[in-house]
């Protein structure tokens, strides 16, 4: 059964080299087991989703430039998330601030081809039907 995601949840990008944590601002005024609960609109780069260390996506312009400079050898560069679309699908039957609640099976797409997944939702008891 899916779990509610809150501030401090651990995230991983398929092209990132390190995990990151989700930052949820308390604007929705809903708490779950202490920290603020997230909805699908908590996807803003450098606000909600922090960098994943180094990026190895060839679609990332900085990685492509560094790889070209290294004569085709894939050269990871610092990650700057480009998550411009909301998380999908969320929990459509549970609304937080009139948006679907974020559950631990949701995914967020990065413009550079990475898929951001939730490794640890930071909740233990709050399940979403």
Tab-separated table of N, CA and C in Angstrom, residues 5-11 20-27 35-39 41-51 87 102:
chain	number	residue	atom	x	y	z
A	5	UNK	N	4.286	10.837	1.432
A	5	UNK	CA	5.653	11.356	1.411
A	5	UNK	C	5.688	12.693	2.143
A	6	UNK	N	6.721	12.893	2.952
A	6	UNK	CA	6.859	14.136	3.705
A	6	UNK	C	8.264	14.714	3.509
A	7	UNK	N	8.458	15.884	4.109
A	7	UNK	CA	9.772	16.517	4.065
A	7	UNK	C	10.825	15.567	4.611
A	8	UNK	N	11.967	15.520	3.960
A	8	UNK	CA	13.042	14.636	4.373
A	8	UNK	C	13.054	13.301	3.661
A	9	UNK	N	12.077	13.063	2.771
A	9	UNK	CA	12.062	11.813	2.014
A	9	UNK	C	13.333	11.719	1.170
A	10	UNK	N	13.862	10.513	1.034
A	10	UNK	CA	15.071	10.307	0.236
A	10	UNK	C	14.694	10.029	-1.211
A	11	UNK	N	15.341	10.754	-2.121
A	11	UNK	CA	15.079	10.640	-3.552
A	11	UNK	C	16.323	10.124	-4.263
A	20	UNK	N	19.317	12.349	-2.719
A	20	UNK	CA	18.996	13.706	-2.298
A	20	UNK	C	17.778	13.624	-1.394
A	21	UNK	N	17.442	14.722	-0.736
A	21	UNK	CA	16.249	14.705	0.103
A	21	UNK	C	15.237	15.727	-0.401
A	22	UNK	N	13.972	15.405	-0.183
A	22	UNK	CA	12.871	16.263	-0.608
A	22	UNK	C	12.653	17.361	0.426
A	23	UNK	N	12.493	18.574	-0.053
A	23	UNK	CA	12.182	19.708	0.814
A	23	UNK	C	10.731	20.084	0.554
A	24	UNK	N	9.924	20.080	1.605
A	24	UNK	CA	8.507	20.441	1.485
A	24	UNK	C	8.278	21.672	2.350
A	25	UNK	N	7.934	22.765	1.708
A	25	UNK	CA	7.636	23.986	2.443
A	25	UNK	C	6.283	23.835	3.127
A	26	UNK	N	6.074	24.419	4.295
A	26	UNK	CA	4.817	24.209	5.037
A	26	UNK	C	3.647	25.050	4.530
A	27	UNK	N	3.571	25.307	3.235
A	27	UNK	CA	2.492	26.141	2.688
A	27	UNK	C	1.148	25.422	2.646
A	35	UNK	N	6.579	16.073	10.072
A	35	UNK	CA	6.974	17.019	9.026
A	35	UNK	C	5.829	17.348	8.053
A	36	UNK	N	5.994	18.412	7.262
A	36	UNK	CA	4.971	18.762	6.281
A	36	UNK	C	4.786	17.666	5.224
A	37	UNK	N	3.524	17.402	4.870
A	37	UNK	CA	3.194	16.413	3.849
A	37	UNK	C	3.342	17.037	2.462
A	38	UNK	N	3.700	16.209	1.470
A	38	UNK	CA	3.941	16.683	0.111
A	38	UNK	C	2.763	16.380	-0.803
A	39	UNK	N	2.597	17.218	-1.837
A	39	UNK	CA	1.663	16.908	-2.913
A	39	UNK	C	2.442	16.906	-4.233
A	41	UNK	N	2.738	18.863	-6.576
A	41	UNK	CA	3.311	20.127	-7.027
A	41	UNK	C	4.635	20.453	-6.336
A	42	UNK	N	5.083	19.601	-5.436
A	42	UNK	CA	6.368	19.802	-4.773
A	42	UNK	C	7.485	19.219	-5.642
A	43	UNK	N	7.703	19.836	-6.797
A	43	UNK	CA	8.681	19.343	-7.769
A	43	UNK	C	9.668	20.412	-8.225
A	44	UNK	N	9.636	21.587	-7.634
A	44	UNK	CA	10.468	22.690	-8.104
A	44	UNK	C	11.957	22.399	-7.894
A	45	UNK	N	12.761	22.536	-8.975
A	45	UNK	CA	14.204	22.324	-8.827
A	45	UNK	C	14.825	23.356	-7.896
A	46	UNK	N	15.717	22.920	-7.061
A	46	UNK	CA	16.454	23.753	-6.108
A	46	UNK	C	15.571	24.380	-5.028
A	47	UNK	N	14.282	24.051	-5.024
A	47	UNK	CA	13.376	24.453	-3.950
A	47	UNK	C	12.916	23.189	-3.230
A	48	UNK	N	12.328	22.258	-3.986
A	48	UNK	CA	11.869	20.984	-3.425
A	48	UNK	C	12.842	19.841	-3.711
A	49	UNK	N	13.400	19.838	-4.907
A	49	UNK	CA	14.302	18.755	-5.312
A	49	UNK	C	15.718	19.314	-5.419
A	50	UNK	N	16.586	18.805	-4.562
A	50	UNK	CA	17.972	19.259	-4.507
A	50	UNK	C	18.850	18.400	-5.427
A	51	UNK	N	20.068	18.851	-5.735
A	51	UNK	CA	20.960	18.111	-6.647
A	51	UNK	C	21.288	16.699	-6.164
A	87	UNK	N	5.024	15.638	-10.161
A	87	UNK	CA	5.145	14.208	-9.919
A	87	UNK	C	3.943	13.499	-10.530
A	102	UNK	N	1.280	13.297	-2.561
A	102	UNK	CA	2.426	12.579	-3.117
A	102	UNK	C	2.627	11.278	-2.354
